[in-house]
mmCIF file of C-alpha atoms in Angstrom:
data_model
loop_
_atom_site.group_PDB
_atom_site.id
_atom_site.type_symbol
_atom_site.label_atom_id
_atom_site.label_comp_id
_atom_site.label_asym_id
_atom_site.label_seq_id
_atom_site.Cartn_x
_atom_site.Cartn_y
_atom_site.Cartn_z
ATOM 1 C CA UNK F 18 -9.567 15.529 -4.075
ATOM 2 C CA UNK F 19 -7.961 18.643 -5.450
ATOM 3 C CA UNK F 20 -8.494 18.993 -9.298
ATOM 4 C CA UNK F 21 -8.121 15.283 -9.655
ATOM 5 C CA UNK F 22 -4.683 15.141 -8.220
ATOM 6 C CA UNK F 23 -5.370 12.084 -6.155
ATOM 7 C CA UNK F 24 -7.004 10.029 -8.772
ATOM 8 C CA UNK F 25 -4.162 7.523 -8.651
ATOM 9 C CA UNK F 26 -4.075 6.977 -5.032
ATOM 10 C CA UNK F 27 -5.561 4.180 -3.262
ATOM 11 C CA UNK F 28 -6.727 5.072 0.017
ATOM 12 C CA UNK F 29 -8.310 2.924 2.797
ATOM 13 C CA UNK F 30 -9.641 3.952 6.223
ATOM 14 C CA UNK F 31 -11.008 1.028 8.159
ATOM 15 C CA UNK F 32 -11.467 2.679 11.233
ATOM 16 C CA UNK F 33 -10.820 6.196 12.721
ATOM 17 C CA UNK F 34 -7.626 5.485 14.187
ATOM 18 C CA UNK F 35 -5.521 4.378 11.059
ATOM 19 C CA UNK F 36 -5.175 5.538 7.355
ATOM 20 C CA UNK F 37 -2.950 4.524 4.872
ATOM 21 C CA UNK F 38 -2.482 5.790 1.245
ATOM 22 C CA UNK F 39 -0.601 4.192 -1.618
ATOM 23 C CA UNK F 40 0.743 5.740 -4.617
ATOM 24 C CA UNK F 41 0.994 5.895 -7.423
ATOM 25 C CA UNK F 42 -1.531 3.497 -8.571
ATOM 26 C CA UNK F 43 -0.771 2.035 -11.139
ATOM 27 C CA UNK F 44 2.890 2.027 -11.080
ATOM 28 C CA UNK F 45 5.515 0.666 -13.182
ATOM 29 C CA UNK F 46 8.296 0.348 -10.239
ATOM 30 C CA UNK F 47 8.129 1.895 -6.848
ATOM 31 C CA UNK F 48 4.925 2.407 -4.613
ATOM 32 C CA UNK F 49 4.991 4.772 -1.749
ATOM 33 C CA UNK F 50 2.809 4.075 1.541
ATOM 34 C CA UNK F 51 1.950 7.154 3.551
ATOM 35 C CA UNK F 52 0.328 6.861 6.956
ATOM 36 C CA UNK F 53 -1.643 9.403 9.076
ATOM 37 C CA UNK F 54 0.829 9.181 11.983
ATOM 38 C CA UNK F 55 3.867 7.207 13.120
ATOM 39 C CA UNK F 56 3.198 3.521 13.999
ATOM 40 C CA UNK F 57 5.871 1.631 16.122
ATOM 41 C CA UNK F 58 4.410 -1.703 14.848
ATOM 42 C CA UNK F 59 4.109 -1.296 11.152
ATOM 43 C CA UNK F 60 4.463 -4.271 8.572
ATOM 44 C CA UNK F 61 3.552 -4.757 4.952
ATOM 45 C CA UNK F 62 3.157 -7.893 3.067
ATOM 46 C CA UNK F 63 2.519 -8.112 -0.776
ATOM 47 C CA UNK F 64 0.655 -10.976 -2.197
ATOM 48 C CA UNK F 65 -0.330 -12.043 -5.754
ATOM 49 C CA UNK F 66 -3.820 -12.578 -6.719
ATOM 50 C CA UNK F 67 -3.586 -16.263 -5.786
ATOM 51 C CA UNK F 68 -2.810 -15.425 -2.298
ATOM 52 C CA UNK F 69 1.009 -16.072 -2.483
ATOM 53 C CA UNK F 70 3.298 -14.014 -0.280
ATOM 54 C CA UNK F 71 5.891 -12.326 -2.244
ATOM 55 C CA UNK F 72 7.443 -9.803 -0.127
ATOM 56 C CA UNK F 73 7.482 -8.736 3.544
ATOM 57 C CA UNK F 74 8.983 -5.178 4.722
ATOM 58 C CA UNK F 75 8.407 -2.584 7.001
ATOM 59 C CA UNK F 76 9.426 0.174 4.578
ATOM 60 C CA UNK F 77 7.097 2.832 3.128
ATOM 61 C CA UNK F 78 8.687 2.933 -0.294
ATOM 62 C CA UNK F 79 8.637 -0.559 -1.851
ATOM 63 C CA UNK F 80 10.256 -1.439 -5.104
ATOM 64 C CA UNK F 81 7.967 -3.631 -7.359
ATOM 65 C CA UNK F 82 10.170 -3.219 -10.370
ATOM 66 C CA UNK F 83 11.128 -6.951 -10.703
ATOM 67 C CA UNK F 84 7.547 -8.019 -10.114
ATOM 68 C CA UNK F 85 5.496 -9.066 -13.369
ATOM 69 C CA UNK F 86 2.523 -6.900 -14.516
ATOM 70 C CA UNK F 87 -0.600 -7.675 -12.748
ATOM 71 C CA UNK F 88 -2.676 -6.825 -9.651
ATOM 72 C CA UNK F 89 -1.108 -7.301 -6.147
ATOM 73 C CA UNK F 90 -2.546 -7.064 -2.746
ATOM 74 C CA UNK F 91 -0.588 -4.881 -0.293
ATOM 75 C CA UNK F 92 -1.594 -5.886 3.344
ATOM 76 C CA UNK F 93 -0.470 -3.183 5.851
ATOM 77 C CA UNK F 94 -0.499 -3.541 9.548
ATOM 78 C CA UNK F 95 -0.540 -0.234 11.394
ATOM 79 C CA UNK F 96 -0.801 -1.034 15.218
ATOM 80 C CA UNK F 97 -3.869 -3.199 15.901
ATOM 81 C CA UNK F 98 -5.355 -2.327 12.507
ATOM 82 C CA UNK F 99 -4.812 -4.460 9.389
ATOM 83 C CA UNK F 100 -5.629 -3.081 5.955
ATOM 84 C CA UNK F 101 -5.693 -4.513 2.409
ATOM 85 C CA UNK F 102 -5.079 -2.241 -0.617
ATOM 86 C CA UNK F 103 -4.641 -3.196 -4.393
ATOM 87 C CA UNK F 104 -1.939 -1.991 -6.677
ATOM 88 C CA UNK F 105 -1.855 -2.253 -10.254
ATOM 89 C CA UNK F 106 1.800 -2.922 -11.624
ATOM 90 C CA UNK F 107 2.236 -2.281 -15.330
#
């Protein structure tokens, strides 16, 4: 972390082979996912807190503007690794 610049980034590293960052968090409209390298098999699913699937995409930039305020689970598949991150939508 550099002078608190990354305070609003959700980062998850479940193994040494895949790392995904999600920012900004919280957000009011778009989120961006950043990976440590290119994955040919990359998929994103967004769920509400009740587990309902709301969106499936392979995009690294996702528009949440039409989503209601609240917490969402962002499930990211990078190759053989699946990671879950939380995003707070305002």
